[in-house]
Amino acid sequence: MAKKLWGGRFSKSTDKAVEAFTESISFDSRLIEHDIKGSIAHAKMLGKCGIIPEDDARKIVQGLRSILDDAISGSIKFDASAEDVHMNVEKLLFEKIGDIAGRLHTARSRNDQVCTDIRLFLKDEITRTVGLIRDLQKVLVDQAEKNAEVILPGYTHLQHAQPVLLGHHLMAYFWMLERDKGRMLDCLKRVDVLPLGSGALAGTTFSIDRKMVAQSLGFAAVSDNSMDSVADRDFISEFLSAAAIIMVHLSRFSEEIIIWNTSEFKFVDLDDSVTTGSSIMPQKKNPDVAELVRGKSARVIGDLMSLLTLQKGLPMAYNRDLQEDKEPLFDTVDTVQLSLTVFALMLETAKFNVPRMHAAAGEAYSTATDLADHLVRKGIPFRSAHEQVGSLVAYCVENNKELFDLTIDEIHRFAPESADDVASALTVEASVAARSATGGTALSEVKRQIEKAREMI
Ligand code: ARG
């Protein structure tokens, strides 16, 4: 029977099924580099503060560095009977340096160790995620600039509403991602606090220097309450929540790409490199990237739900339930980062069908609001103008005509105050150009957004 590091009070070995059930090394081995870095900082502090002999601290640090090298080169064989990453590292340290290894776990617990590891991990992953968001934003701004003047139908209720510039439409997603970035960076502030030194829950009897550990690990602050520190997973909930919102944004965009890519719409052509075929239908080229991003958003929303549900019944302080925080976290990190990466590829190589978008933009009375606005400028209250144009549209529907098919006489019949040059106000170009108030779809405003966006990224 391999003796457990906590085996002193036990006279029987752990049941195999229980061992398999309680182990976390199969997934928390992913934290090994962060775990070792945390231990190195802790050991140095123990030596410096005279809590363990400085010479032992040096040997521990050396041993840990050599395990870190092994971890980076991938040569470590983990042992499931050693339960988790923390005890696997400690066991490896015993193998490297002998009994001195037993001094490392002074003045700490796995409870403050594990949340330190996750925080270190998450700091790296938030930085990486923010970088990927920025990469996608760059693609968006490039595409928005390239297609700034392309006109397409703007929709509400997935019905033609008013024409918009493609640059405007694409930039809408830029701003969503900008808020996503903000949420990630805001979350980072709360991740950036060191829990190590909280012990199992009540603090430690040794005169440790937590500030020193925080400094060597690059944490901005140390936590104030040991019980809160070991029980807190808010920072993971926040990250998963910010990630879920990113995925919802990408999922909505995916849905649009999928619709735009249908043979009915034909607004966009996706590159061969980001699409896949069918095993039976030779003609198929499917927008699988967009579909999978939409599909994977479900996992990330699920991960967030798992984590919130995991915590909701937990009394103070640490409970083993919290071991279940890691898989949803890792799954979300991987899913959101991959989704951002492939989405950028898909968008970068997408070709927009300009004539098709332009033709569709004028259909279905999309400039009816412009006619109403025209009448308002002639002194008619908006409600009456709305009524007049509504009747005109009903006439068009009945006679199978578009607004741009109408003669001036037909328009006058329903809207007598309209001017003779009204037709020029009803083109999609005029409609778009007229919306020049801040945040509107006029080219000047789209250019202003693009310029502001370029400065931000
Ligand atoms: N593997 C555990 C986790 O991830 C580490 C902490 C375990 N602490 C304990 N007292 N059993 O939460």
Short mmCIF file of C-alpha atoms and ligand atoms in Angstrom, two decimals:
data_model
loop_
_atom_site.label_atom_id
_atom_site.label_comp_id
_atom_site.label_asym_id
_atom_site.label_seq_id
_atom_site.Cartn_x
_atom_site.Cartn_y
_atom_site.Cartn_z
CA MET A 1 0.00 0.00 0.00
CA ALA A 2 1.45 3.32 -1.09
CA LYS A 3 1.30 5.53 1.99
CA LYS A 4 -0.75 8.69 1.51
CA LEU A 5 0.79 12.02 2.43
CA TRP A 6 -2.15 12.39 4.81
CA GLY A 7 -2.12 8.74 5.89
CA GLY A 8 -1.11 9.08 9.58
CA ARG A 9 -4.51 8.52 11.13
CA PHE A 10 -5.61 5.81 8.69
CA SER A 11 -5.19 2.10 9.23
CA LYS A 12 -6.85 0.93 6.02
CA SER A 13 -5.96 1.81 2.47
CA THR A 14 -8.39 3.76 0.29
CA ASP A 15 -10.86 1.70 -1.69
CA LYS A 16 -9.89 1.63 -5.38
CA ALA A 17 -13.28 2.96 -6.47
CA VAL A 18 -13.03 5.79 -3.96
CA GLU A 19 -9.54 6.58 -5.18
CA ALA A 20 -10.80 6.76 -8.74
CA PHE A 21 -13.75 8.85 -7.63
CA THR A 22 -11.80 11.39 -5.58
CA GLU A 23 -8.72 11.87 -7.73
CA SER A 24 -8.29 15.08 -9.68
CA ILE A 25 -4.83 14.54 -11.13
CA SER A 26 -6.40 13.41 -14.41
CA PHE A 27 -7.41 17.03 -14.99
CA ASP A 28 -5.64 19.28 -12.48
CA SER A 29 -2.22 18.16 -13.79
CA ARG A 30 -2.86 21.04 -16.16
CA LEU A 31 -2.03 23.35 -13.24
CA ILE A 32 1.38 21.83 -12.57
CA GLU A 33 3.52 24.73 -13.75
CA HIS A 34 1.50 27.19 -11.71
CA ASP A 35 1.52 24.83 -8.74
CA ILE A 36 5.31 24.59 -8.81
CA LYS A 37 5.80 28.33 -9.22
CA GLY A 38 3.53 28.88 -6.22
CA SER A 39 5.55 26.37 -4.21
CA ILE A 40 8.86 27.97 -5.17
CA ALA A 41 7.65 31.37 -3.97
CA HIS A 42 6.32 29.79 -0.77
CA ALA A 43 9.55 27.88 -0.05
CA LYS A 44 11.71 30.96 -0.60
CA MET A 45 9.53 32.91 1.80
CA LEU A 46 9.69 30.15 4.44
CA GLY A 47 13.48 30.21 4.22
CA LYS A 48 13.75 34.01 4.26
CA CYS A 49 11.46 34.28 7.29
CA GLY A 50 13.43 31.62 9.15
CA ILE A 51 10.44 29.28 9.35
CA ILE A 52 12.49 26.50 7.74
CA PRO A 53 16.32 26.42 7.44
CA GLU A 54 17.46 28.54 4.48
CA ASP A 55 19.57 25.70 3.20
CA ASP A 56 16.54 23.40 3.10
CA ALA A 57 14.56 26.08 1.31
CA ARG A 58 17.30 26.27 -1.31
CA LYS A 59 17.23 22.52 -1.83
CA ILE A 60 13.46 22.52 -2.06
CA VAL A 61 13.55 25.29 -4.66
CA GLN A 62 16.19 23.42 -6.65
CA GLY A 63 14.12 20.23 -6.54
CA LEU A 64 11.01 22.10 -7.59
CA ARG A 65 12.87 23.75 -10.50
CA SER A 66 13.95 20.37 -11.74
CA ILE A 67 10.34 19.08 -11.51
CA LEU A 68 9.27 22.17 -13.44
CA ASP A 69 11.75 21.29 -16.20
CA ASP A 70 10.33 17.77 -16.29
CA ALA A 71 6.82 19.19 -16.43
CA ILE A 72 7.71 21.45 -19.35
CA SER A 73 9.40 18.63 -21.23
CA GLY A 74 6.38 16.41 -20.54
CA SER A 75 8.36 13.60 -18.93
CA ILE A 76 6.37 13.37 -15.68
CA LYS A 77 4.31 10.27 -14.95
CA PHE A 78 1.48 11.20 -12.63
CA ASP A 79 0.23 8.87 -9.94
CA ALA A 80 -3.53 8.70 -9.42
CA SER A 81 -3.07 7.31 -5.93
CA ALA A 82 -1.42 10.62 -5.05
CA GLU A 83 -4.82 12.20 -5.72
CA ASP A 84 -4.11 15.65 -7.07
CA VAL A 85 -1.47 17.85 -8.62
CA HIS A 86 -0.34 19.26 -5.28
CA MET A 87 0.43 15.88 -3.74
CA ASN A 88 1.91 14.56 -6.96
CA VAL A 89 4.40 17.43 -6.94
CA GLU A 90 5.18 16.84 -3.29
CA LYS A 91 5.70 13.15 -3.95
CA LEU A 92 8.03 13.92 -6.86
CA LEU A 93 9.91 16.29 -4.60
CA PHE A 94 10.44 13.53 -2.06
CA GLU A 95 11.83 11.37 -4.86
CA LYS A 96 14.21 14.16 -5.88
CA ILE A 97 15.47 15.50 -2.56
CA GLY A 98 14.35 13.08 0.13
CA ASP A 99 12.89 13.98 3.53
CA ILE A 100 13.65 17.72 3.27
CA ALA A 101 10.67 17.80 0.91
CA GLY A 102 8.51 17.32 4.00
CA ARG A 103 9.21 20.91 5.06
CA LEU A 104 7.56 22.50 2.02
CA HIS A 105 3.99 22.16 3.24
CA THR A 106 4.69 24.23 6.37
CA ALA A 107 2.25 27.12 6.86
CA ARG A 108 0.01 26.22 3.97
CA SER A 109 -2.80 23.89 3.02
CA ARG A 110 -3.97 22.47 -0.27
CA ASN A 111 -6.99 24.70 0.25
CA ASP A 112 -5.07 27.94 -0.14
CA GLN A 113 -2.70 26.28 -2.59
CA VAL A 114 -5.34 25.17 -5.08
CA CYS A 115 -7.01 28.55 -5.39
CA THR A 116 -3.59 30.17 -5.75
CA ASP A 117 -2.87 27.81 -8.64
CA ILE A 118 -6.17 28.57 -10.34
CA ARG A 119 -5.64 32.31 -9.97
CA LEU A 120 -2.17 32.08 -11.49
CA PHE A 121 -3.56 29.98 -14.32
CA LEU A 122 -6.47 32.32 -14.92
CA LYS A 123 -4.27 35.42 -14.99
CA ASP A 124 -2.40 33.89 -17.94
CA GLU A 125 -5.57 32.72 -19.67
CA ILE A 126 -7.36 36.05 -19.31
CA THR A 127 -4.40 37.78 -20.92
CA ARG A 128 -4.46 35.24 -23.75
CA THR A 129 -8.23 35.58 -24.19
CA VAL A 130 -8.02 39.37 -24.31
CA GLY A 131 -5.33 39.04 -27.00
CA LEU A 132 -7.61 36.80 -29.07
CA ILE A 133 -10.52 39.21 -28.68
CA ARG A 134 -8.25 41.97 -29.93
CA ASP A 135 -7.19 39.86 -32.93
CA LEU A 136 -10.82 39.32 -33.87
CA GLN A 137 -11.52 43.02 -33.41
CA LYS A 138 -8.71 43.80 -35.85
CA VAL A 139 -10.26 41.50 -38.44
CA LEU A 140 -13.61 43.18 -37.89
CA VAL A 141 -12.20 46.66 -38.32
CA ASP A 142 -10.33 45.60 -41.49
CA GLN A 143 -13.46 44.05 -42.98
CA ALA A 144 -15.57 47.02 -41.88
CA GLU A 145 -13.15 49.41 -43.57
CA LYS A 146 -12.95 47.33 -46.73
CA ASN A 147 -16.74 47.06 -46.93
CA ALA A 148 -17.60 50.40 -45.40
CA GLU A 149 -19.74 51.53 -48.32
CA VAL A 150 -21.52 48.27 -49.06
CA ILE A 151 -25.24 48.60 -48.41
CA LEU A 152 -27.33 45.72 -47.10
CA PRO A 153 -30.74 45.41 -45.51
CA GLY A 154 -30.81 46.11 -41.80
CA TYR A 155 -33.28 43.81 -40.06
CA THR A 156 -35.57 43.85 -37.09
CA HIS A 157 -37.62 40.70 -36.46
CA LEU A 158 -35.56 39.31 -39.35
CA GLN A 159 -37.73 41.49 -41.61
CA HIS A 160 -36.28 44.25 -43.76
CA ALA A 161 -36.20 47.37 -41.61
CA GLN A 162 -33.88 50.08 -42.93
CA PRO A 163 -30.80 49.88 -45.16
CA VAL A 164 -27.43 49.98 -43.37
CA LEU A 165 -23.78 49.95 -44.34
CA LEU A 166 -21.99 46.63 -43.98
CA GLY A 167 -19.23 48.53 -42.19
CA HIS A 168 -21.80 49.64 -39.63
CA HIS A 169 -23.17 46.14 -39.21
CA LEU A 170 -19.70 44.66 -38.70
CA MET A 171 -18.69 47.39 -36.30
CA ALA A 172 -21.66 46.48 -34.10
CA TYR A 173 -19.73 43.34 -33.25
CA PHE A 174 -16.57 45.32 -32.59
CA TRP A 175 -18.33 47.16 -29.77
CA MET A 176 -19.72 43.96 -28.30
CA LEU A 177 -16.22 42.54 -28.21
CA GLU A 178 -14.92 45.76 -26.71
CA ARG A 179 -17.29 45.28 -23.78
CA ASP A 180 -16.20 41.63 -23.59
CA LYS A 181 -12.62 42.76 -23.28
CA GLY A 182 -13.63 45.20 -20.55
CA ARG A 183 -15.40 42.43 -18.61
CA MET A 184 -12.34 40.19 -18.86
CA LEU A 185 -10.00 42.94 -17.66
CA ASP A 186 -12.35 43.87 -14.86
CA CYS A 187 -12.50 40.23 -13.76
CA LEU A 188 -8.70 40.16 -13.83
CA LYS A 189 -8.60 42.75 -11.02
CA ARG A 190 -10.39 40.32 -8.72
CA VAL A 191 -8.34 37.35 -9.87
CA ASP A 192 -5.17 39.25 -9.07
CA VAL A 193 -5.33 38.70 -5.29
CA LEU A 194 -3.16 36.14 -3.47
CA PRO A 195 -4.97 33.65 -1.19
CA LEU A 196 -1.84 31.71 -0.20
CA GLY A 197 -1.15 32.13 3.50
CA SER A 198 -4.78 31.53 4.45
CA GLY A 199 -3.99 27.97 5.44
CA ALA A 200 -6.82 25.46 5.57
CA LEU A 201 -9.28 28.18 6.57
CA ALA A 202 -8.22 30.00 9.73
CA GLY A 203 -4.82 31.39 8.78
CA THR A 204 -1.46 30.19 10.03
CA THR A 205 0.46 30.19 13.30
CA PHE A 206 3.76 31.00 11.53
CA SER A 207 5.04 34.52 10.91
CA ILE A 208 4.87 34.33 7.15
CA ASP A 209 5.39 37.21 4.75
CA ARG A 210 2.44 37.10 2.38
CA LYS A 211 3.44 40.33 0.64
CA MET A 212 6.73 38.77 -0.35
CA VAL A 213 4.94 35.79 -1.89
CA ALA A 214 2.47 38.08 -3.67
CA GLN A 215 5.34 40.10 -5.07
CA SER A 216 7.30 37.13 -6.34
CA LEU A 217 4.20 35.63 -7.98
CA GLY A 218 3.10 38.96 -9.43
CA PHE A 219 -0.13 39.39 -7.48
CA ALA A 220 -1.35 42.95 -6.93
CA ALA A 221 -2.66 42.30 -3.42
CA VAL A 222 -3.10 39.71 -0.67
CA SER A 223 -6.53 38.59 0.49
CA ASP A 224 -7.94 39.92 3.75
CA ASN A 225 -9.98 37.04 5.14
CA SER A 226 -8.63 33.51 5.26
CA MET A 227 -12.06 31.87 5.24
CA ASP A 228 -13.27 33.89 2.28
CA SER A 229 -10.00 33.20 0.47
CA VAL A 230 -10.24 29.42 0.50
CA ALA A 231 -14.00 29.32 -0.12
CA ASP A 232 -14.13 31.96 -2.85
CA ARG A 233 -14.63 30.94 -6.47
CA ASP A 234 -16.39 34.17 -7.51
CA PHE A 235 -13.48 34.96 -9.77
CA ILE A 236 -14.15 31.77 -11.75
CA SER A 237 -17.87 32.56 -11.93
CA GLU A 238 -16.98 35.99 -13.25
CA PHE A 239 -14.62 34.61 -15.84
CA LEU A 240 -17.14 32.01 -17.00
CA SER A 241 -19.84 34.64 -17.12
CA ALA A 242 -17.69 36.98 -19.22
CA ALA A 243 -16.77 34.01 -21.42
CA ALA A 244 -20.42 32.99 -21.80
CA ILE A 245 -21.27 36.52 -22.94
CA ILE A 246 -18.45 36.35 -25.52
CA MET A 247 -19.84 33.03 -26.77
CA VAL A 248 -23.35 34.47 -26.98
CA HIS A 249 -21.97 37.30 -29.11
CA LEU A 250 -20.12 34.88 -31.36
CA SER A 251 -23.17 32.65 -31.52
CA ARG A 252 -25.40 35.50 -32.68
CA PHE A 253 -22.84 36.48 -35.29
CA SER A 254 -22.62 32.82 -36.35
CA GLU A 255 -26.35 32.68 -36.79
CA GLU A 256 -26.16 35.69 -39.12
CA ILE A 257 -23.31 34.17 -41.11
CA ILE A 258 -25.29 30.93 -41.45
CA ILE A 259 -28.33 32.83 -42.70
CA TRP A 260 -26.24 35.04 -45.00
CA ASN A 261 -24.60 31.91 -46.37
CA THR A 262 -27.87 30.21 -47.46
CA SER A 263 -28.72 30.02 -51.16
CA GLU A 264 -31.76 32.15 -50.37
CA PHE A 265 -29.65 35.03 -49.04
CA LYS A 266 -26.28 34.50 -50.76
CA PHE A 267 -24.86 37.52 -48.91
CA VAL A 268 -21.58 35.85 -48.06
CA ASP A 269 -19.27 33.23 -49.48
CA LEU A 270 -17.11 31.43 -46.95
CA ASP A 271 -13.64 30.28 -47.86
CA ASP A 272 -12.99 26.59 -48.59
CA SER A 273 -10.45 26.57 -45.78
CA VAL A 274 -13.13 27.22 -43.16
CA THR A 275 -15.98 25.11 -44.52
CA THR A 276 -16.60 21.40 -44.84
CA GLY A 277 -18.38 19.09 -47.26
CA SER A 278 -20.98 16.37 -47.00
CA SER A 279 -20.19 12.66 -47.17
CA ILE A 280 -23.23 12.06 -49.36
CA MET A 281 -24.22 15.31 -51.10
CA PRO A 282 -21.45 16.30 -53.48
CA GLN A 283 -22.67 19.87 -53.91
CA LYS A 284 -22.46 20.80 -50.23
CA LYS A 285 -20.21 23.35 -48.61
CA ASN A 286 -21.33 23.86 -45.06
CA PRO A 287 -20.66 26.69 -42.61
CA ASP A 288 -19.59 24.29 -39.87
CA VAL A 289 -17.34 26.74 -38.08
CA ALA A 290 -20.25 29.09 -37.51
CA GLU A 291 -22.52 26.22 -36.54
CA LEU A 292 -20.02 24.82 -34.06
CA VAL A 293 -19.34 28.18 -32.49
CA ARG A 294 -23.10 28.51 -32.05
CA GLY A 295 -23.20 24.97 -30.67
CA LYS A 296 -20.23 25.40 -28.37
CA SER A 297 -21.78 28.47 -26.80
CA ALA A 298 -24.11 25.96 -25.12
CA ARG A 299 -21.16 24.26 -23.39
CA VAL A 300 -19.83 27.51 -22.02
CA ILE A 301 -23.25 28.60 -20.77
CA GLY A 302 -23.47 25.12 -19.21
CA ASP A 303 -20.05 25.54 -17.58
CA LEU A 304 -21.21 28.77 -15.98
CA MET A 305 -24.40 27.10 -14.72
CA SER A 306 -22.33 24.20 -13.33
CA LEU A 307 -20.08 26.52 -11.43
CA LEU A 308 -22.85 28.64 -9.95
CA THR A 309 -24.83 25.56 -8.96
CA LEU A 310 -21.70 23.98 -7.51
CA GLN A 311 -21.28 26.83 -5.05
CA LYS A 312 -24.81 27.66 -4.08
CA GLY A 313 -25.17 25.26 -1.15
CA LEU A 314 -21.65 25.36 0.24
CA PRO A 315 -21.14 26.44 3.85
CA MET A 316 -17.90 28.10 4.88
CA ALA A 317 -15.11 27.40 4.10
CA TYR A 318 -13.46 24.89 1.72
CA ASN A 319 -15.53 21.89 0.66
CA ARG A 320 -14.34 19.13 -1.62
CA ASP A 321 -17.16 19.98 -4.01
CA LEU A 322 -14.91 22.82 -5.15
CA GLN A 323 -12.62 20.34 -6.87
CA GLU A 324 -15.37 20.26 -9.51
CA ASP A 325 -14.56 23.87 -10.44
CA LYS A 326 -11.69 22.92 -12.72
CA GLU A 327 -13.24 20.97 -15.57
CA PRO A 328 -15.84 23.62 -16.44
CA LEU A 329 -13.12 26.26 -16.17
CA PHE A 330 -10.68 24.40 -18.44
CA ASP A 331 -13.46 23.55 -20.89
CA THR A 332 -14.48 27.18 -21.14
CA VAL A 333 -10.92 28.45 -21.51
CA ASP A 334 -10.33 26.03 -24.40
CA THR A 335 -13.70 26.58 -26.03
CA VAL A 336 -13.71 30.35 -25.93
CA GLN A 337 -10.11 30.65 -27.13
CA LEU A 338 -10.58 28.21 -30.01
CA SER A 339 -13.87 29.82 -30.97
CA LEU A 340 -12.29 33.28 -31.11
CA THR A 341 -9.44 31.89 -33.20
CA VAL A 342 -11.52 30.10 -35.84
CA PHE A 343 -14.08 32.86 -35.97
CA ALA A 344 -11.35 35.33 -36.90
CA LEU A 345 -10.17 32.97 -39.66
CA MET A 346 -13.68 32.60 -41.01
CA LEU A 347 -14.31 36.33 -41.02
CA GLU A 348 -10.94 37.26 -42.44
CA THR A 349 -11.48 35.09 -45.52
CA ALA A 350 -15.21 35.78 -45.99
CA LYS A 351 -16.25 37.36 -49.30
CA PHE A 352 -19.35 39.52 -49.23
CA ASN A 353 -21.70 39.51 -52.19
CA VAL A 354 -22.01 43.25 -52.75
CA PRO A 355 -24.57 43.32 -55.64
CA ARG A 356 -26.78 40.82 -53.87
CA MET A 357 -26.75 42.78 -50.61
CA HIS A 358 -27.38 46.04 -52.43
CA ALA A 359 -30.32 44.63 -54.40
CA ALA A 360 -31.89 43.20 -51.25
CA ALA A 361 -31.37 46.44 -49.34
CA GLY A 362 -33.99 48.32 -51.34
CA GLU A 363 -36.62 45.58 -51.25
CA ALA A 364 -39.62 45.31 -48.95
CA TYR A 365 -40.20 49.06 -48.60
CA SER A 366 -37.04 49.49 -46.58
CA THR A 367 -37.03 53.26 -47.14
CA ALA A 368 -40.58 53.82 -45.93
CA THR A 369 -39.26 55.58 -42.82
CA ASP A 370 -37.33 57.95 -45.09
CA LEU A 371 -40.54 58.91 -46.86
CA ALA A 372 -42.22 59.54 -43.50
CA ASP A 373 -39.23 61.67 -42.39
CA HIS A 374 -39.48 63.56 -45.72
CA LEU A 375 -43.11 64.41 -44.97
CA VAL A 376 -42.21 65.52 -41.43
CA ARG A 377 -39.76 67.97 -42.98
CA LYS A 378 -42.70 69.36 -44.96
CA GLY A 379 -44.42 70.11 -41.65
CA ILE A 380 -46.55 66.99 -41.16
CA PRO A 381 -46.63 65.47 -37.64
CA PHE A 382 -44.76 62.14 -37.61
CA ARG A 383 -47.87 60.11 -36.67
CA SER A 384 -49.81 61.43 -39.70
CA ALA A 385 -46.82 60.88 -41.98
CA HIS A 386 -46.57 57.31 -40.66
CA GLU A 387 -50.26 56.78 -41.47
CA GLN A 388 -49.93 58.18 -45.02
CA VAL A 389 -46.88 56.09 -45.82
CA GLY A 390 -48.56 53.04 -44.30
CA SER A 391 -51.44 53.42 -46.76
CA LEU A 392 -48.96 53.86 -49.59
CA VAL A 393 -47.20 50.64 -48.60
CA ALA A 394 -50.55 48.82 -48.50
CA TYR A 395 -51.15 50.12 -52.06
CA CYS A 396 -47.72 48.78 -53.10
CA VAL A 397 -48.44 45.38 -51.56
CA GLU A 398 -51.74 45.20 -53.40
CA ASN A 399 -50.21 46.22 -56.73
CA ASN A 400 -47.03 44.24 -56.34
CA LYS A 401 -44.79 47.31 -56.49
CA GLU A 402 -41.77 48.51 -54.52
CA LEU A 403 -41.51 52.10 -53.29
CA PHE A 404 -38.93 52.85 -55.95
CA ASP A 405 -41.36 51.69 -58.68
CA LEU A 406 -43.88 54.41 -57.81
CA THR A 407 -44.50 57.45 -59.96
CA ILE A 408 -44.64 60.85 -58.30
CA ASP A 409 -48.40 60.91 -58.95
CA GLU A 410 -48.91 57.69 -57.06
CA ILE A 411 -46.92 59.05 -54.13
CA HIS A 412 -48.85 62.33 -54.17
CA ARG A 413 -52.11 60.45 -54.05
CA PHE A 414 -51.26 59.19 -50.55
CA ALA A 415 -48.81 61.86 -49.42
CA PRO A 416 -49.90 65.13 -51.04
CA GLU A 417 -47.26 67.22 -49.19
CA SER A 418 -44.35 65.26 -50.60
CA ALA A 419 -42.02 67.24 -52.85
CA ASP A 420 -41.37 66.45 -56.50
CA ASP A 421 -37.83 65.28 -55.75
CA VAL A 422 -39.06 62.80 -53.13
CA ALA A 423 -37.84 59.83 -55.19
CA SER A 424 -34.24 60.82 -54.51
CA ALA A 425 -34.88 60.50 -50.76
CA LEU A 426 -36.10 56.96 -51.23
CA THR A 427 -32.92 55.41 -52.59
CA VAL A 428 -30.94 53.19 -50.24
CA GLU A 429 -27.93 55.48 -50.68
CA ALA A 430 -29.89 58.53 -49.55
CA SER A 431 -31.45 56.58 -46.70
CA VAL A 432 -28.06 55.55 -45.33
CA ALA A 433 -26.41 58.92 -45.91
CA ALA A 434 -29.19 60.72 -44.05
CA ARG A 435 -28.49 58.87 -40.81
CA SER A 436 -25.52 60.98 -39.84
CA ALA A 437 -26.34 61.71 -36.22
CA THR A 438 -23.77 60.22 -33.82
CA GLY A 439 -23.84 56.43 -33.95
CA GLY A 440 -25.88 56.30 -37.17
CA THR A 441 -25.13 54.30 -40.30
CA ALA A 442 -23.98 57.23 -42.47
CA LEU A 443 -20.51 56.71 -43.92
CA SER A 444 -19.10 59.63 -41.93
CA GLU A 445 -20.22 57.97 -38.69
CA VAL A 446 -18.96 54.54 -39.70
CA LYS A 447 -15.58 56.10 -40.52
CA ARG A 448 -15.56 57.83 -37.15
CA GLN A 449 -16.19 54.49 -35.43
CA ILE A 450 -13.46 52.79 -37.40
CA GLU A 451 -11.00 55.53 -36.54
CA LYS A 452 -11.89 55.36 -32.84
CA ALA A 453 -11.66 51.57 -32.94
CA ARG A 454 -8.21 51.67 -34.54
CA GLU A 455 -7.00 53.89 -31.73
CA MET A 456 -8.44 51.50 -29.14
CA ILE A 457 -6.74 48.41 -30.53
N1 ARG B 1 -7.83 18.65 -5.32
C1 ARG B 1 -8.41 19.57 -4.39
C2 ARG B 1 -9.26 20.61 -5.14
O1 ARG B 1 -9.09 20.73 -6.28
C3 ARG B 1 -7.33 20.29 -3.66
C4 ARG B 1 -7.71 20.72 -2.29
C5 ARG B 1 -8.05 19.55 -1.47
N2 ARG B 1 -8.15 19.86 -0.11
C6 ARG B 1 -8.59 18.94 0.77
N3 ARG B 1 -8.59 19.27 1.97
N4 ARG B 1 -8.99 17.77 0.39
O2 ARG B 1 -10.08 21.27 -4.55
#
